[in-house]
Amino acid sequence: MRSNLLDEEKDPQAIAEFLKHVIPVQVDIENAASFDNLKAHLLQNPNPVRLFYLAVPPVFYAQVAGLLKEKQLITSNTRLVVEKPIGFDLPSSEIINDALADYFDEEQIYRIDHYLGKETVQNLLAMRFGNSLFERFWDAHAIDHIQISINERVGVKGRADYYEGIGALKDMVQNHLLQLLCLIAMESPNDLTSENIHCEKIKVLKALRPLTGDAVNKNSVRAQYVAGGLNDQVESGYLEDTELTQSSTETFVAIKAHINSWTWSKVPFYLRTGKRLSNQRAEIVIQFKDVSLNIYPDQLLQANRLVIQLQPEERLQLHMMAKDRESLATQLKPVILDLNFLEQKGSYRSFAYKRLFLDAVDGNRSLFIHRDEVAAAWQWIDPIAQQWQKSNDLHLYRAGTDGPEAADALIRADGREWFETTEE
Ligand code: BG6
């Protein structure tokens, strides 16, 4: 049986006990004196781990941090948790990170990417670094290409103020998709310390082959949804959702990326994300190469494929060839080794934020983002965004579809196709 909560998290008595320790205190960032009340509460406990989670827009980070400093609330045991977006390009992200650095050491800053808190994302590391099987086959000798897709059913209704002018590249690719790419492509860290994990991820981000000028047009597709629908339900387009008459903000991106390293330079990474698509699904596809020699005359052998589904299910699927047991002849057919973690006994779906906050309290930064990762990611994203501003190639796709035809053309040009999981 799957559940979102552990038994003790559903127990009303345990919840009541927990709530006894929750003390709401209101502060106003325009009024420094209002922080005195917070200080009074915090000083009741002499040496606590203090974790400040700023659920405010980044333009206020420095002001809040300044007030915490002024009120002497920042101790060596204090941590600051902040959310994306850390800026909208490299220079703006540096301004934010510099401002935070005025008040906190890098070791005290916990930048959240909630994808890293997802159970299957952590499982990705367990799978890669806990199995010799994958260690041997994790490079260009064995792998043909990799796809990373985050498809969303939702549109941007209600989030227009944030989304307009930001778009899918900065909202999803700069952070979530590049983080997944790091976890797939990074070398094994020497140990699980956050320093070593960050170091390996930064190496990957810095090795992303820059896309500039015409290479951007050739290797990327951007698009916006227009009215459409799924299952007879009419769904509005981006312009209606944002109440705009005109916009060039993309709600869909597909990019062919490369990593300049011995391991990966010959393996394309196809990244894709979009809103108002036909399904809600995040998955990574590792497409292995064909067997060296097909010794089965007249039979088409499908190359092995490992699918790591992050959501809606948490599962691993290994697509293989096996003998067809319904045939006496040596006939092969594709079969799937399917491991659904949520169907395992005792399994429950952990919340990404639960894991991340527990880690922050424990002082474990390995699932958080180092400032150098933020910088390296923007460094790769900025020229793409700049080129898009110059070129006018915003495609359109109907809500409820799989995105624009141009995204299919991008991968088809290499003789490949997007892989969609099908239930057995
Ligand atoms: C957020 C983006 O970071 O991630 C949203 O700002 C997006 O636009 C969301 O919808 C997707 O997260 P999840 O966990 O629902 O896949």
mmCIF file with all atom_site columns, N, CA and C in Angstrom, residues 262-330:
data_model
loop_
_atom_site.group_PDB
_atom_site.id
_atom_site.type_symbol
_atom_site.label_atom_id
_atom_site.label_alt_id
_atom_site.label_comp_id
_atom_site.label_asym_id
_atom_site.label_entity_id
_atom_site.label_seq_id
_atom_site.pdbx_PDB_ins_code
_atom_site.Cartn_x
_atom_site.Cartn_y
_atom_site.Cartn_z
_atom_site.occupancy
_atom_site.B_iso_or_equiv
_atom_site.pdbx_formal_charge
_atom_site.auth_seq_id
_atom_site.auth_comp_id
_atom_site.auth_asym_id
_atom_site.auth_atom_id
_atom_site.pdbx_PDB_model_num
ATOM 1   N N  . TRP A 1 262 ? 35.795 13.392  -21.844 1.00 0.00 ? 262 TRP A N  1
ATOM 2   C CA . TRP A 1 262 ? 36.121 12.131  -22.514 1.00 0.00 ? 262 TRP A CA 1
ATOM 3   C C  . TRP A 1 262 ? 34.945 11.167  -22.441 1.00 0.00 ? 262 TRP A C  1
ATOM 4   N N  . THR A 1 263 ? 34.285 11.164  -21.293 1.00 0.00 ? 263 THR A N  1
ATOM 5   C CA . THR A 1 263 ? 33.189 10.211  -21.109 1.00 0.00 ? 263 THR A CA 1
ATOM 6   C C  . THR A 1 263 ? 31.988 10.528  -22.001 1.00 0.00 ? 263 THR A C  1
ATOM 7   N N  . TRP A 1 264 ? 31.680 11.824  -22.158 1.00 0.00 ? 264 TRP A N  1
ATOM 8   C CA . TRP A 1 264 ? 30.367 12.166  -22.722 1.00 0.00 ? 264 TRP A CA 1
ATOM 9   C C  . TRP A 1 264 ? 30.372 12.910  -24.042 1.00 0.00 ? 264 TRP A C  1
ATOM 10  N N  . SER A 1 265 ? 31.517 13.336  -24.539 1.00 0.00 ? 265 SER A N  1
ATOM 11  C CA . SER A 1 265 ? 31.468 14.271  -25.672 1.00 0.00 ? 265 SER A CA 1
ATOM 12  C C  . SER A 1 265 ? 30.709 13.707  -26.873 1.00 0.00 ? 265 SER A C  1
ATOM 13  N N  . LYS A 1 266 ? 30.655 12.383  -27.004 1.00 0.00 ? 266 LYS A N  1
ATOM 14  C CA . LYS A 1 266 ? 29.969 11.832  -28.180 1.00 0.00 ? 266 LYS A CA 1
ATOM 15  C C  . LYS A 1 266 ? 28.523 11.402  -27.874 1.00 0.00 ? 266 LYS A C  1
ATOM 16  N N  . VAL A 1 267 ? 28.043 11.752  -26.689 1.00 0.00 ? 267 VAL A N  1
ATOM 17  C CA . VAL A 1 267 ? 26.691 11.326  -26.314 1.00 0.00 ? 267 VAL A CA 1
ATOM 18  C C  . VAL A 1 267 ? 25.774 12.552  -26.220 1.00 0.00 ? 267 VAL A C  1
ATOM 19  N N  . PRO A 1 268 ? 24.836 12.710  -27.151 1.00 0.00 ? 268 PRO A N  1
ATOM 20  C CA . PRO A 1 268 ? 23.927 13.859  -27.013 1.00 0.00 ? 268 PRO A CA 1
ATOM 21  C C  . PRO A 1 268 ? 22.955 13.695  -25.844 1.00 0.00 ? 268 PRO A C  1
ATOM 22  N N  . PHE A 1 269 ? 22.687 14.789  -25.168 1.00 0.00 ? 269 PHE A N  1
ATOM 23  C CA . PHE A 1 269 ? 21.663 14.833  -24.116 1.00 0.00 ? 269 PHE A CA 1
ATOM 24  C C  . PHE A 1 269 ? 20.507 15.665  -24.674 1.00 0.00 ? 269 PHE A C  1
ATOM 25  N N  . TYR A 1 270 ? 19.357 15.038  -24.840 1.00 0.00 ? 270 TYR A N  1
ATOM 26  C CA . TYR A 1 270 ? 18.192 15.771  -25.326 1.00 0.00 ? 270 TYR A CA 1
ATOM 27  C C  . TYR A 1 270 ? 17.344 16.164  -24.117 1.00 0.00 ? 270 TYR A C  1
ATOM 28  N N  . LEU A 1 271 ? 17.188 17.459  -23.920 1.00 0.00 ? 271 LEU A N  1
ATOM 29  C CA . LEU A 1 271 ? 16.429 17.960  -22.768 1.00 0.00 ? 271 LEU A CA 1
ATOM 30  C C  . LEU A 1 271 ? 15.096 18.505  -23.270 1.00 0.00 ? 271 LEU A C  1
ATOM 31  N N  . ARG A 1 272 ? 14.047 18.246  -22.528 1.00 0.00 ? 272 ARG A N  1
ATOM 32  C CA . ARG A 1 272 ? 12.732 18.692  -23.006 1.00 0.00 ? 272 ARG A CA 1
ATOM 33  C C  . ARG A 1 272 ? 11.822 18.967  -21.810 1.00 0.00 ? 272 ARG A C  1
ATOM 34  N N  . THR A 1 273 ? 11.153 20.085  -21.853 1.00 0.00 ? 273 THR A N  1
ATOM 35  C CA . THR A 1 273 ? 10.164 20.362  -20.805 1.00 0.00 ? 273 THR A CA 1
ATOM 36  C C  . THR A 1 273 ? 9.087  21.280  -21.366 1.00 0.00 ? 273 THR A C  1
ATOM 37  N N  . GLY A 1 274 ? 7.875  21.135  -20.870 1.00 0.00 ? 274 GLY A N  1
ATOM 38  C CA . GLY A 1 274 ? 6.821  22.014  -21.369 1.00 0.00 ? 274 GLY A CA 1
ATOM 39  C C  . GLY A 1 274 ? 5.602  21.973  -20.480 1.00 0.00 ? 274 GLY A C  1
ATOM 40  N N  . LYS A 1 275 ? 4.819  23.016  -20.586 1.00 0.00 ? 275 LYS A N  1
ATOM 41  C CA . LYS A 1 275 ? 3.566  23.092  -19.821 1.00 0.00 ? 275 LYS A CA 1
ATOM 42  C C  . LYS A 1 275 ? 2.400  22.753  -20.743 1.00 0.00 ? 275 LYS A C  1
ATOM 43  N N  . ARG A 1 276 ? 1.283  22.331  -20.125 1.00 0.00 ? 276 ARG A N  1
ATOM 44  C CA . ARG A 1 276 ? 0.058  22.011  -20.853 1.00 0.00 ? 276 ARG A CA 1
ATOM 45  C C  . ARG A 1 276 ? 0.296  20.945  -21.929 1.00 0.00 ? 276 ARG A C  1
ATOM 46  N N  . LEU A 1 277 ? 1.110  19.955  -21.569 1.00 0.00 ? 277 LEU A N  1
ATOM 47  C CA . LEU A 1 277 ? 1.344  18.853  -22.514 1.00 0.00 ? 277 LEU A CA 1
ATOM 48  C C  . LEU A 1 277 ? 0.308  17.761  -22.259 1.00 0.00 ? 277 LEU A C  1
ATOM 49  N N  . SER A 1 278 ? 0.411  16.683  -23.007 1.00 0.00 ? 278 SER A N  1
ATOM 50  C CA . SER A 1 278 ? -0.623 15.646  -22.906 1.00 0.00 ? 278 SER A CA 1
ATOM 51  C C  . SER A 1 278 ? -0.473 14.815  -21.636 1.00 0.00 ? 278 SER A C  1
ATOM 52  N N  . ASN A 1 279 ? 0.687  14.883  -20.982 1.00 0.00 ? 279 ASN A N  1
ATOM 53  C CA . ASN A 1 279 ? 0.875  14.071  -19.774 1.00 0.00 ? 279 ASN A CA 1
ATOM 54  C C  . ASN A 1 279 ? 1.744  14.793  -18.755 1.00 0.00 ? 279 ASN A C  1
ATOM 55  N N  . GLN A 1 280 ? 1.669  14.302  -17.528 1.00 0.00 ? 280 GLN A N  1
ATOM 56  C CA . GLN A 1 280 ? 2.469  14.848  -16.425 1.00 0.00 ? 280 GLN A CA 1
ATOM 57  C C  . GLN A 1 280 ? 3.506  13.791  -16.106 1.00 0.00 ? 280 GLN A C  1
ATOM 58  N N  . ARG A 1 281 ? 4.697  13.983  -16.546 1.00 0.00 ? 281 ARG A N  1
ATOM 59  C CA . ARG A 1 281 ? 5.654  12.894  -16.407 1.00 0.00 ? 281 ARG A CA 1
ATOM 60  C C  . ARG A 1 281 ? 7.083  13.450  -16.425 1.00 0.00 ? 281 ARG A C  1
ATOM 61  N N  . ALA A 1 282 ? 7.888  12.975  -15.488 1.00 0.00 ? 282 ALA A N  1
ATOM 62  C CA . ALA A 1 282 ? 9.303  13.349  -15.521 1.00 0.00 ? 282 ALA A CA 1
ATOM 63  C C  . ALA A 1 282 ? 10.105 12.072  -15.630 1.00 0.00 ? 282 ALA A C  1
ATOM 64  N N  . GLU A 1 283 ? 10.908 11.978  -16.659 1.00 0.00 ? 283 GLU A N  1
ATOM 65  C CA . GLU A 1 283 ? 11.702 10.755  -16.772 1.00 0.00 ? 283 GLU A CA 1
ATOM 66  C C  . GLU A 1 283 ? 13.001 10.950  -17.527 1.00 0.00 ? 283 GLU A C  1
ATOM 67  N N  . ILE A 1 284 ? 13.904 10.020  -17.236 1.00 0.00 ? 284 ILE A N  1
ATOM 68  C CA . ILE A 1 284 ? 15.218 10.041  -17.872 1.00 0.00 ? 284 ILE A CA 1
ATOM 69  C C  . ILE A 1 284 ? 15.348 8.740   -18.649 1.00 0.00 ? 284 ILE A C  1
ATOM 70  N N  . VAL A 1 285 ? 15.767 8.857   -19.884 1.00 0.00 ? 285 VAL A N  1
ATOM 71  C CA . VAL A 1 285 ? 15.923 7.662   -20.711 1.00 0.00 ? 285 VAL A CA 1
ATOM 72  C C  . VAL A 1 285 ? 17.398 7.520   -21.084 1.00 0.00 ? 285 VAL A C  1
ATOM 73  N N  . ILE A 1 286 ? 17.958 6.383   -20.713 1.00 0.00 ? 286 ILE A N  1
ATOM 74  C CA . ILE A 1 286 ? 19.340 6.084   -21.117 1.00 0.00 ? 286 ILE A CA 1
ATOM 75  C C  . ILE A 1 286 ? 19.227 5.085   -22.266 1.00 0.00 ? 286 ILE A C  1
ATOM 76  N N  . GLN A 1 287 ? 19.528 5.534   -23.451 1.00 0.00 ? 287 GLN A N  1
ATOM 77  C CA . GLN A 1 287 ? 19.413 4.650   -24.613 1.00 0.00 ? 287 GLN A CA 1
ATOM 78  C C  . GLN A 1 287 ? 20.785 4.039   -24.901 1.00 0.00 ? 287 GLN A C  1
ATOM 79  N N  . PHE A 1 288 ? 20.876 2.727   -24.729 1.00 0.00 ? 288 PHE A N  1
ATOM 80  C CA . PHE A 1 288 ? 22.152 2.052   -24.981 1.00 0.00 ? 288 PHE A CA 1
ATOM 81  C C  . PHE A 1 288 ? 22.333 1.794   -26.473 1.00 0.00 ? 288 PHE A C  1
ATOM 82  N N  . LYS A 1 289 ? 23.534 1.392   -26.844 1.00 0.00 ? 289 LYS A N  1
ATOM 83  C CA . LYS A 1 289 ? 23.821 1.155   -28.264 1.00 0.00 ? 289 LYS A CA 1
ATOM 84  C C  . LYS A 1 289 ? 23.330 -0.222  -28.696 1.00 0.00 ? 289 LYS A C  1
ATOM 85  N N  . ASP A 1 290 ? 23.281 -0.419  -30.010 1.00 0.00 ? 290 ASP A N  1
ATOM 86  C CA . ASP A 1 290 ? 22.916 -1.731  -30.554 1.00 0.00 ? 290 ASP A CA 1
ATOM 87  C C  . ASP A 1 290 ? 23.982 -2.757  -30.191 1.00 0.00 ? 290 ASP A C  1
ATOM 88  N N  . VAL A 1 291 ? 23.599 -4.045  -30.232 1.00 0.00 ? 291 VAL A N  1
ATOM 89  C CA . VAL A 1 291 ? 24.618 -5.088  -30.040 1.00 0.00 ? 291 VAL A CA 1
ATOM 90  C C  . VAL A 1 291 ? 25.646 -4.961  -31.175 1.00 0.00 ? 291 VAL A C  1
ATOM 91  N N  . SER A 1 292 ? 26.850 -5.432  -30.926 1.00 0.00 ? 292 SER A N  1
ATOM 92  C CA . SER A 1 292 ? 27.918 -5.239  -31.911 1.00 0.00 ? 292 SER A CA 1
ATOM 93  C C  . SER A 1 292 ? 27.608 -5.951  -33.225 1.00 0.00 ? 292 SER A C  1
ATOM 94  N N  . LEU A 1 293 ? 26.968 -7.129  -33.119 1.00 0.00 ? 293 LEU A N  1
ATOM 95  C CA . LEU A 1 293 ? 26.641 -7.889  -34.330 1.00 0.00 ? 293 LEU A CA 1
ATOM 96  C C  . LEU A 1 293 ? 25.314 -8.585  -34.093 1.00 0.00 ? 293 LEU A C  1
ATOM 97  N N  . ASN A 1 294 ? 24.389 -8.389  -34.996 1.00 0.00 ? 294 ASN A N  1
ATOM 98  C CA . ASN A 1 294 ? 23.089 -9.068  -34.866 1.00 0.00 ? 294 ASN A CA 1
ATOM 99  C C  . ASN A 1 294 ? 23.197 -10.458 -35.491 1.00 0.00 ? 294 ASN A C  1
ATOM 100 N N  . ILE A 1 295 ? 23.187 -11.494 -34.629 1.00 0.00 ? 295 ILE A N  1
ATOM 101 C CA . ILE A 1 295 ? 23.344 -12.859 -35.158 1.00 0.00 ? 295 ILE A CA 1
ATOM 102 C C  . ILE A 1 295 ? 21.987 -13.527 -35.391 1.00 0.00 ? 295 ILE A C  1
ATOM 103 N N  . TYR A 1 296 ? 20.921 -12.777 -35.194 1.00 0.00 ? 296 TYR A N  1
ATOM 104 C CA . TYR A 1 296 ? 19.586 -13.338 -35.446 1.00 0.00 ? 296 TYR A CA 1
ATOM 105 C C  . TYR A 1 296 ? 19.094 -12.843 -36.802 1.00 0.00 ? 296 TYR A C  1
ATOM 106 N N  . PRO A 1 297 ? 19.207 -13.678 -37.822 1.00 0.00 ? 297 PRO A N  1
ATOM 107 C CA . PRO A 1 297 ? 18.859 -13.208 -39.152 1.00 0.00 ? 297 PRO A CA 1
ATOM 108 C C  . PRO A 1 297 ? 17.397 -12.766 -39.209 1.00 0.00 ? 297 PRO A C  1
ATOM 109 N N  . ASP A 1 298 ? 17.136 -11.729 -39.919 1.00 0.00 ? 298 ASP A N  1
ATOM 110 C CA . ASP A 1 298 ? 15.780 -11.202 -40.158 1.00 0.00 ? 298 ASP A CA 1
ATOM 111 C C  . ASP A 1 298 ? 15.072 -10.712 -38.892 1.00 0.00 ? 298 ASP A C  1
ATOM 112 N N  . GLN A 1 299 ? 15.769 -10.554 -37.811 1.00 0.00 ? 299 GLN A N  1
ATOM 113 C CA . GLN A 1 299 ? 15.073 -10.055 -36.617 1.00 0.00 ? 299 GLN A CA 1
ATOM 114 C C  . GLN A 1 299 ? 15.627 -8.694  -36.209 1.00 0.00 ? 299 GLN A C  1
ATOM 115 N N  . LEU A 1 300 ? 14.693 -7.843  -35.872 1.00 0.00 ? 300 LEU A N  1
ATOM 116 C CA . LEU A 1 300 ? 15.098 -6.506  -35.473 1.00 0.00 ? 300 LEU A CA 1
ATOM 117 C C  . LEU A 1 300 ? 15.345 -6.505  -33.961 1.00 0.00 ? 300 LEU A C  1
ATOM 118 N N  . LEU A 1 301 ? 16.557 -6.226  -33.557 1.00 0.00 ? 301 LEU A N  1
ATOM 119 C CA . LEU A 1 301 ? 16.846 -6.194  -32.120 1.00 0.00 ? 301 LEU A CA 1
ATOM 120 C C  . LEU A 1 301 ? 16.765 -4.756  -31.621 1.00 0.00 ? 301 LEU A C  1
ATOM 121 N N  . GLN A 1 302 ? 15.907 -4.529  -30.663 1.00 0.00 ? 302 GLN A N  1
ATOM 122 C CA . GLN A 1 302 ? 15.855 -3.170  -30.092 1.00 0.00 ? 302 GLN A CA 1
ATOM 123 C C  . GLN A 1 302 ? 16.985 -3.009  -29.081 1.00 0.00 ? 302 GLN A C  1
ATOM 124 N N  . ALA A 1 303 ? 17.679 -1.903  -29.174 1.00 0.00 ? 303 ALA A N  1
ATOM 125 C CA . ALA A 1 303 ? 18.786 -1.681  -28.235 1.00 0.00 ? 303 ALA A CA 1
ATOM 126 C C  . ALA A 1 303 ? 18.222 -1.509  -26.821 1.00 0.00 ? 303 ALA A C  1
ATOM 127 N N  . ASN A 1 304 ? 19.011 -1.893  -25.830 1.00 0.00 ? 304 ASN A N  1
ATOM 128 C CA . ASN A 1 304 ? 18.558 -1.759  -24.433 1.00 0.00 ? 304 ASN A CA 1
ATOM 129 C C  . ASN A 1 304 ? 18.299 -0.295  -24.087 1.00 0.00 ? 304 ASN A C  1
ATOM 130 N N  . ARG A 1 305 ? 17.357 -0.142  -23.191 1.00 0.00 ? 305 ARG A N  1
ATOM 131 C CA . ARG A 1 305 ? 17.002 1.225   -22.789 1.00 0.00 ? 305 ARG A CA 1
ATOM 132 C C  . ARG A 1 305 ? 16.646 1.178   -21.301 1.00 0.00 ? 305 ARG A C  1
ATOM 133 N N  . LEU A 1 306 ? 17.236 2.079   -20.550 1.00 0.00 ? 306 LEU A N  1
ATOM 134 C CA . LEU A 1 306 ? 16.899 2.173   -19.126 1.00 0.00 ? 306 LEU A CA 1
ATOM 135 C C  . LEU A 1 306 ? 16.062 3.428   -18.932 1.00 0.00 ? 306 LEU A C  1
ATOM 136 N N  . VAL A 1 307 ? 14.881 3.257   -18.376 1.00 0.00 ? 307 VAL A N  1
ATOM 137 C CA . VAL A 1 307 ? 14.007 4.419   -18.151 1.00 0.00 ? 307 VAL A CA 1
ATOM 138 C C  . VAL A 1 307 ? 13.877 4.636   -16.651 1.00 0.00 ? 307 VAL A C  1
ATOM 139 N N  . ILE A 1 308 ? 14.207 5.836   -16.229 1.00 0.00 ? 308 ILE A N  1
ATOM 140 C CA . ILE A 1 308 ? 14.097 6.165   -14.808 1.00 0.00 ? 308 ILE A CA 1
ATOM 141 C C  . ILE A 1 308 ? 12.950 7.153   -14.689 1.00 0.00 ? 308 ILE A C  1
ATOM 142 N N  . GLN A 1 309 ? 11.828 6.693   -14.179 1.00 0.00 ? 309 GLN A N  1
ATOM 143 C CA . GLN A 1 309 ? 10.674 7.600   -14.080 1.00 0.00 ? 309 GLN A CA 1
ATOM 144 C C  . GLN A 1 309 ? 10.636 8.210   -12.683 1.00 0.00 ? 309 GLN A C  1
ATOM 145 N N  . LEU A 1 310 ? 10.659 9.530   -12.652 1.00 0.00 ? 310 LEU A N  1
ATOM 146 C CA . LEU A 1 310 ? 10.661 10.241  -11.365 1.00 0.00 ? 310 LEU A CA 1
ATOM 147 C C  . LEU A 1 310 ? 9.250  10.498  -10.885 1.00 0.00 ? 310 LEU A C  1
ATOM 148 N N  . GLN A 1 311 ? 8.347  10.768  -11.828 1.00 0.00 ? 311 GLN A N  1
ATOM 149 C CA . GLN A 1 311 ? 6.944  10.966  -11.511 1.00 0.00 ? 311 GLN A CA 1
ATOM 150 C C  . GLN A 1 311 ? 6.122  10.783  -12.772 1.00 0.00 ? 311 GLN A C  1
ATOM 151 N N  . PRO A 1 312 ? 4.876  10.340  -12.719 1.00 0.00 ? 312 PRO A N  1
ATOM 152 C CA . PRO A 1 312 ? 4.074  10.148  -11.508 1.00 0.00 ? 312 PRO A CA 1
ATOM 153 C C  . PRO A 1 312 ? 4.464  8.900   -10.712 1.00 0.00 ? 312 PRO A C  1
ATOM 154 N N  . GLU A 1 313 ? 4.968  7.865   -11.381 1.00 0.00 ? 313 GLU A N  1
ATOM 155 C CA . GLU A 1 313 ? 5.419  6.690   -10.634 1.00 0.00 ? 313 GLU A CA 1
ATOM 156 C C  . GLU A 1 313 ? 6.884  6.875   -10.300 1.00 0.00 ? 313 GLU A C  1
ATOM 157 N N  . GLU A 1 314 ? 7.377  6.085   -9.368  1.00 0.00 ? 314 GLU A N  1
ATOM 158 C CA . GLU A 1 314 ? 8.813  6.084   -9.092  1.00 0.00 ? 314 GLU A CA 1
ATOM 159 C C  . GLU A 1 314 ? 9.303  4.717   -9.487  1.00 0.00 ? 314 GLU A C  1
ATOM 160 N N  . ARG A 1 315 ? 9.845  4.626   -10.678 1.00 0.00 ? 315 ARG A N  1
ATOM 161 C CA . ARG A 1 315 ? 10.161 3.296   -11.171 1.00 0.00 ? 315 ARG A CA 1
ATOM 162 C C  . ARG A 1 315 ? 11.381 3.286   -12.081 1.00 0.00 ? 315 ARG A C  1
ATOM 163 N N  . LEU A 1 316 ? 11.940 2.077   -12.213 1.00 0.00 ? 316 LEU A N  1
ATOM 164 C CA . LEU A 1 316 ? 13.022 1.830   -13.171 1.00 0.00 ? 316 LEU A CA 1
ATOM 165 C C  . LEU A 1 316 ? 12.520 0.785   -14.144 1.00 0.00 ? 316 LEU A C  1
ATOM 166 N N  . GLN A 1 317 ? 12.726 1.011   -15.406 1.00 0.00 ? 317 GLN A N  1
ATOM 167 C CA . GLN A 1 317 ? 12.360 0.002   -16.405 1.00 0.00 ? 317 GLN A CA 1
ATOM 168 C C  . GLN A 1 317 ? 13.578 -0.278  -17.262 1.00 0.00 ? 317 GLN A C  1
ATOM 169 N N  . LEU A 1 318 ? 13.920 -1.544  -17.380 1.00 0.00 ? 318 LEU A N  1
ATOM 170 C CA . LEU A 1 318 ? 15.009 -1.909  -18.285 1.00 0.00 ? 318 LEU A CA 1
ATOM 171 C C  . LEU A 1 318 ? 14.404 -2.659  -19.471 1.00 0.00 ? 318 LEU A C  1
ATOM 172 N N  . HIS A 1 319 ? 14.509 -2.061  -20.630 1.00 0.00 ? 319 HIS A N  1
ATOM 173 C CA . HIS A 1 319 ? 13.952 -2.669  -21.846 1.00 0.00 ? 319 HIS A CA 1
ATOM 174 C C  . HIS A 1 319 ? 15.015 -3.581  -22.441 1.00 0.00 ? 319 HIS A C  1
ATOM 175 N N  . MET A 1 320 ? 14.639 -4.830  -22.632 1.00 0.00 ? 320 MET A N  1
ATOM 176 C CA . MET A 1 320 ? 15.607 -5.824  -23.107 1.00 0.00 ? 320 MET A CA 1
ATOM 177 C C  . MET A 1 320 ? 14.994 -6.689  -24.195 1.00 0.00 ? 320 MET A C  1
ATOM 178 N N  . MET A 1 321 ? 15.808 -7.516  -24.825 1.00 0.00 ? 321 MET A N  1
ATOM 179 C CA . MET A 1 321 ? 15.305 -8.514  -25.767 1.00 0.00 ? 321 MET A CA 1
ATOM 180 C C  . MET A 1 321 ? 15.345 -9.875  -25.062 1.00 0.00 ? 321 MET A C  1
ATOM 181 N N  . ALA A 1 322 ? 14.320 -10.685 -25.304 1.00 0.00 ? 322 ALA A N  1
ATOM 182 C CA . ALA A 1 322 ? 14.311 -12.036 -24.722 1.00 0.00 ? 322 ALA A CA 1
ATOM 183 C C  . ALA A 1 322 ? 13.643 -12.974 -25.724 1.00 0.00 ? 322 ALA A C  1
ATOM 184 N N  . LYS A 1 323 ? 13.772 -14.254 -25.466 1.00 0.00 ? 323 LYS A N  1
ATOM 185 C CA . LYS A 1 323 ? 13.144 -15.226 -26.373 1.00 0.00 ? 323 LYS A CA 1
ATOM 186 C C  . LYS A 1 323 ? 11.638 -15.171 -26.197 1.00 0.00 ? 323 LYS A C  1
ATOM 187 N N  . ASP A 1 324 ? 10.935 -15.204 -27.311 1.00 0.00 ? 324 ASP A N  1
ATOM 188 C CA . ASP A 1 324 ? 9.480  -15.223 -27.261 1.00 0.00 ? 324 ASP A CA 1
ATOM 189 C C  . ASP A 1 324 ? 9.036  -16.635 -26.909 1.00 0.00 ? 324 ASP A C  1
ATOM 190 N N  . ARG A 1 325 ? 8.444  -16.818 -25.720 1.00 0.00 ? 325 ARG A N  1
ATOM 191 C CA . ARG A 1 325 ? 8.096  -18.170 -25.252 1.00 0.00 ? 325 ARG A CA 1
ATOM 192 C C  . ARG A 1 325 ? 6.879  -18.736 -25.976 1.00 0.00 ? 325 ARG A C  1
ATOM 193 N N  . GLU A 1 326 ? 6.192  -17.900 -26.710 1.00 0.00 ? 326 GLU A N  1
ATOM 194 C CA . GLU A 1 326 ? 5.033  -18.411 -27.445 1.00 0.00 ? 326 GLU A CA 1
ATOM 195 C C  . GLU A 1 326 ? 5.430  -18.989 -28.794 1.00 0.00 ? 326 GLU A C  1
ATOM 196 N N  . SER A 1 327 ? 6.706  -18.893 -29.088 1.00 0.00 ? 327 SER A N  1
ATOM 197 C CA . SER A 1 327 ? 7.138  -19.389 -30.397 1.00 0.00 ? 327 SER A CA 1
ATOM 198 C C  . SER A 1 327 ? 8.161  -20.509 -30.204 1.00 0.00 ? 327 SER A C  1
ATOM 199 N N  . LEU A 1 328 ? 8.032  -21.587 -31.002 1.00 0.00 ? 328 LEU A N  1
ATOM 200 C CA . LEU A 1 328 ? 9.017  -22.673 -30.920 1.00 0.00 ? 328 LEU A CA 1
ATOM 201 C C  . LEU A 1 328 ? 10.324 -22.252 -31.558 1.00 0.00 ? 328 LEU A C  1
ATOM 202 N N  . ALA A 1 329 ? 10.202 -21.433 -32.580 1.00 0.00 ? 329 ALA A N  1
ATOM 203 C CA . ALA A 1 329 ? 11.408 -20.968 -33.272 1.00 0.00 ? 329 ALA A CA 1
ATOM 204 C C  . ALA A 1 329 ? 12.169 -19.991 -32.374 1.00 0.00 ? 329 ALA A C  1
ATOM 205 N N  . THR A 1 330 ? 13.395 -19.726 -32.720 1.00 0.00 ? 330 THR A N  1
ATOM 206 C CA . THR A 1 330 ? 14.159 -18.757 -31.916 1.00 0.00 ? 330 THR A CA 1
ATOM 207 C C  . THR A 1 330 ? 13.746 -17.349 -32.319 1.00 0.00 ? 330 THR A C  1
#
